[in-house]
Amino acid sequence: MSERPVVAVVVFPGSNDDRDAAWALGAVGAEPVLVWHEDDELPPETGAVVLPGGFSYGDYLRCGAIASLAPAMDAVRRFAAAGGPVLGICNGFQILCEARLLPGVLRPNRELEFVCRDATVRVANADTLFMRRCEEGQELVVPVKHGEGAWYADEGQFVQLAARGQIVLRYAEDVNGSLGNVAGVVNEAGNVMGLMPHPEHAVDPLLGSADGGLLLAAFVDAAAEHLLAVA
Amino acid sequence: MRATVLVRPKQGILDPQGEAVQGSLRKLGFDVSRVRVGRVLDVELAADGAEEARAQVERMCVELLANPLIESFEIQLEAE
């Protein structure tokens, strides 16, 4: 295993934050590798997978619905089932929900307005693979830019997810009409996370905030641990 | 076989698009109290009879055409 764990970034037609994600992952110690959506295998020695932001397949049908059936997603499903860490950012979060790897769905923002600004999010559960470099209640400044980011689940599911600690990030204020101000969730096993804010745009203080680096660095740690576990 | 699938936001699910359309219709002077926006899919498929066609289209809806969390669907079949 090389010192830098390989993190696969899946590129769909219409992805537009794939290179930013790769750059940011490199900045926090990963070896990013772009993977085309038609590939049905991940690169050997993949330690983690990122589904990046963008507008895959032009948001046809529902955001993320078409991408959730891409050949690369078969490989991502197998990887996630084997315990591999998977992070979906923005459109990647939408894809993971449509693929039913994460609970809930992302709906049009309540005010139908495309929100594009820095958002403050609060860590709701630091005891997860992705948030362990943070403390519970810690506030992070991370940009959001989306038109369909209002997370929704039915009441029973929402209560259950909150009780299990699967809601890991909440906006400090109402940003888009998300149920419970949810900004990010994990699956029950804790190895798949999705969030609407863009940690890859917040890894350098020169650009306003480096808070996203906390999440990405923890994710890269998880990639290295996964490679050790399967070695 | 031809099927028409109507996908609608489920009862009780907020539909901001419908609200925006309602607001515009009111601006045009129509006394509209509610609008919901869904979508229509016309599907042509090969199937042995109506029953099998309906079963297939139902599976299409569950697996892709509708998101059961937030959308309901209705299938209309039409023999050629």
PDB file of N, CA and C in Angstrom, chain A residues 61-62 65-66 69 98 100 104-105 107-110 112 152-154 157, chain B residues 13-17 20 39 41 62-71:
ATOM      1  N   LEU A  61     -35.261  13.359 -14.823  1.00  0.00           N
ATOM      2  CA  LEU A  61     -36.189  12.572 -13.998  1.00  0.00           C
ATOM      3  C   LEU A  61     -36.224  13.105 -12.573  1.00  0.00           C
ATOM      4  N   ARG A  62     -35.241  12.778 -11.764  1.00  0.00           N
ATOM      5  CA  ARG A  62     -35.036  13.388 -10.440  1.00  0.00           C
ATOM      6  C   ARG A  62     -33.530  13.464 -10.259  1.00  0.00           C
ATOM      7  N   ALA A  65     -31.192  10.303  -9.985  1.00  0.00           N
ATOM      8  CA  ALA A  65     -31.910   9.048 -10.274  1.00  0.00           C
ATOM      9  C   ALA A  65     -31.231   8.241 -11.378  1.00  0.00           C
ATOM     10  N   ILE A  66     -30.820   8.913 -12.438  1.00  0.00           N
ATOM     11  CA  ILE A  66     -30.216   8.188 -13.571  1.00  0.00           C
ATOM     12  C   ILE A  66     -28.808   7.719 -13.181  1.00  0.00           C
ATOM     13  N   LEU A  69     -28.016   4.425 -11.364  1.00  0.00           N
ATOM     14  CA  LEU A  69     -28.024   3.157 -12.090  1.00  0.00           C
ATOM     15  C   LEU A  69     -26.817   3.002 -13.017  1.00  0.00           C
ATOM     16  N   GLU A  98     -30.890   8.235  -4.013  1.00  0.00           N
ATOM     17  CA  GLU A  98     -31.633   7.556  -5.079  1.00  0.00           C
ATOM     18  C   GLU A  98     -31.188   6.097  -5.205  1.00  0.00           C
ATOM     19  N   ARG A 100     -30.490   4.348  -2.795  1.00  0.00           N
ATOM     20  CA  ARG A 100     -30.961   3.770  -1.523  1.00  0.00           C
ATOM     21  C   ARG A 100     -29.808   3.282  -0.656  1.00  0.00           C
ATOM     22  N   GLY A 104     -33.734   8.736   2.939  1.00  0.00           N
ATOM     23  CA  GLY A 104     -34.325  10.032   2.609  1.00  0.00           C
ATOM     24  C   GLY A 104     -34.157  10.384   1.141  1.00  0.00           C
ATOM     25  N   VAL A 105     -34.475  11.633   0.848  1.00  0.00           N
ATOM     26  CA  VAL A 105     -34.444  12.115  -0.531  1.00  0.00           C
ATOM     27  C   VAL A 105     -34.190  13.625  -0.471  1.00  0.00           C
ATOM     28  N   ARG A 107     -35.124  17.189  -2.026  1.00  0.00           N
ATOM     29  CA  ARG A 107     -36.221  17.782  -2.783  1.00  0.00           C
ATOM     30  C   ARG A 107     -35.875  19.220  -3.152  1.00  0.00           C
ATOM     31  N   PRO A 108     -36.652  19.818  -4.062  1.00  0.00           N
ATOM     32  CA  PRO A 108     -36.379  21.222  -4.401  1.00  0.00           C
ATOM     33  C   PRO A 108     -36.398  22.099  -3.142  1.00  0.00           C
ATOM     34  N   ASN A 109     -35.494  23.073  -3.093  1.00  0.00           N
ATOM     35  CA  ASN A 109     -35.480  23.995  -1.954  1.00  0.00           C
ATOM     36  C   ASN A 109     -36.862  24.612  -1.777  1.00  0.00           C
ATOM     37  N   ARG A 110     -37.230  24.828  -0.519  1.00  0.00           N
ATOM     38  CA  ARG A 110     -38.601  25.263  -0.258  1.00  0.00           C
ATOM     39  C   ARG A 110     -38.940  26.552  -0.999  1.00  0.00           C
ATOM     40  N   LEU A 112     -37.669  27.557  -3.719  1.00  0.00           N
ATOM     41  CA  LEU A 112     -37.338  27.366  -5.134  1.00  0.00           C
ATOM     42  C   LEU A 112     -36.146  28.217  -5.565  1.00  0.00           C
ATOM     43  N   TYR A 152     -35.507  15.177   2.994  1.00  0.00           N
ATOM     44  CA  TYR A 152     -36.820  14.784   3.526  1.00  0.00           C
ATOM     45  C   TYR A 152     -36.842  13.287   3.800  1.00  0.00           C
ATOM     46  N   ALA A 153     -37.458  12.933   4.921  1.00  0.00           N
ATOM     47  CA  ALA A 153     -37.796  11.534   5.203  1.00  0.00           C
ATOM     48  C   ALA A 153     -39.128  11.585   5.936  1.00  0.00           C
ATOM     49  N   ASP A 154     -39.841  10.467   5.992  1.00  0.00           N
ATOM     50  CA  ASP A 154     -41.113  10.557   6.719  1.00  0.00           C
ATOM     51  C   ASP A 154     -40.828  10.592   8.223  1.00  0.00           C
ATOM     52  N   GLN A 157     -39.307   7.629  10.115  1.00  0.00           N
ATOM     53  CA  GLN A 157     -37.928   7.379   9.703  1.00  0.00           C
ATOM     54  C   GLN A 157     -36.994   8.430  10.308  1.00  0.00           C
TER      55      GLN A 157
ATOM     56  N   ILE B  13     -47.108  16.234   0.862  1.00  0.00           N
ATOM     57  CA  ILE B  13     -45.730  16.610   0.541  1.00  0.00           C
ATOM     58  C   ILE B  13     -45.742  18.012  -0.048  1.00  0.00           C
ATOM     59  N   LEU B  14     -44.889  18.866   0.511  1.00  0.00           N
ATOM     60  CA  LEU B  14     -44.797  20.241   0.023  1.00  0.00           C
ATOM     61  C   LEU B  14     -44.362  20.244  -1.444  1.00  0.00           C
ATOM     62  N   ASP B  15     -45.061  21.022  -2.274  1.00  0.00           N
ATOM     63  CA  ASP B  15     -44.713  21.098  -3.690  1.00  0.00           C
ATOM     64  C   ASP B  15     -44.461  22.559  -4.059  1.00  0.00           C
ATOM     65  N   PRO B  16     -43.223  23.044  -3.829  1.00  0.00           N
ATOM     66  CA  PRO B  16     -42.954  24.464  -4.077  1.00  0.00           C
ATOM     67  C   PRO B  16     -43.191  24.864  -5.528  1.00  0.00           C
ATOM     68  N   GLN B  17     -42.982  23.919  -6.448  1.00  0.00           N
ATOM     69  CA  GLN B  17     -43.213  24.230  -7.864  1.00  0.00           C
ATOM     70  C   GLN B  17     -44.700  24.517  -8.100  1.00  0.00           C
ATOM     71  N   ALA B  20     -45.582  27.883  -6.785  1.00  0.00           N
ATOM     72  CA  ALA B  20     -45.128  28.964  -7.661  1.00  0.00           C
ATOM     73  C   ALA B  20     -46.071  29.109  -8.855  1.00  0.00           C
ATOM     74  N   ARG B  39     -45.497  14.624 -13.205  1.00  0.00           N
ATOM     75  CA  ARG B  39     -45.012  14.418 -14.573  1.00  0.00           C
ATOM     76  C   ARG B  39     -45.705  13.221 -15.213  1.00  0.00           C
ATOM     77  N   LEU B  41     -45.299  10.155 -18.105  1.00  0.00           N
ATOM     78  CA  LEU B  41     -44.374   9.367 -18.916  1.00  0.00           C
ATOM     79  C   LEU B  41     -45.183   8.446 -19.813  1.00  0.00           C
ATOM     80  N   VAL B  62     -41.616   1.640  -9.266  1.00  0.00           N
ATOM     81  CA  VAL B  62     -40.989   1.441  -7.955  1.00  0.00           C
ATOM     82  C   VAL B  62     -39.469   1.575  -8.058  1.00  0.00           C
ATOM     83  N   GLU B  63     -38.911   1.068  -9.189  1.00  0.00           N
ATOM     84  CA  GLU B  63     -37.453   1.035  -9.291  1.00  0.00           C
ATOM     85  C   GLU B  63     -36.841   2.328  -9.826  1.00  0.00           C
ATOM     86  N   LEU B  64     -37.634   3.109 -10.573  1.00  0.00           N
ATOM     87  CA  LEU B  64     -37.019   4.298 -11.166  1.00  0.00           C
ATOM     88  C   LEU B  64     -37.962   5.489 -11.362  1.00  0.00           C
ATOM     89  N   LEU B  65     -39.144   5.244 -11.917  1.00  0.00           N
ATOM     90  CA  LEU B  65     -39.940   6.380 -12.408  1.00  0.00           C
ATOM     91  C   LEU B  65     -40.480   7.268 -11.299  1.00  0.00           C
ATOM     92  N   ALA B  66     -40.741   6.686 -10.135  1.00  0.00           N
ATOM     93  CA  ALA B  66     -41.231   7.486  -9.006  1.00  0.00           C
ATOM     94  C   ALA B  66     -40.362   7.209  -7.798  1.00  0.00           C
ATOM     95  N   ASN B  67     -40.236   8.179  -6.924  1.00  0.00           N
ATOM     96  CA  ASN B  67     -39.573   7.926  -5.640  1.00  0.00           C
ATOM     97  C   ASN B  67     -40.668   7.739  -4.597  1.00  0.00           C
ATOM     98  N   PRO B  68     -40.831   6.494  -4.110  1.00  0.00           N
ATOM     99  CA  PRO B  68     -41.981   6.188  -3.265  1.00  0.00           C
ATOM    100  C   PRO B  68     -42.038   6.999  -1.966  1.00  0.00           C
ATOM    101  N   LEU B  69     -40.902   7.595  -1.586  1.00  0.00           N
ATOM    102  CA  LEU B  69     -40.908   8.434  -0.379  1.00  0.00           C
ATOM    103  C   LEU B  69     -41.791   9.662  -0.549  1.00  0.00           C
ATOM    104  N   ILE B  70     -41.786  10.218  -1.753  1.00  0.00           N
ATOM    105  CA  ILE B  70     -42.429  11.517  -1.944  1.00  0.00           C
ATOM    106  C   ILE B  70     -43.431  11.545  -3.088  1.00  0.00           C
ATOM    107  N   GLU B  71     -43.468  10.463  -3.894  1.00  0.00           N
ATOM    108  CA  GLU B  71     -44.324  10.511  -5.082  1.00  0.00           C
ATOM    109  C   GLU B  71     -45.262   9.306  -5.144  1.00  0.00           C
TER     110      GLU B  71
END
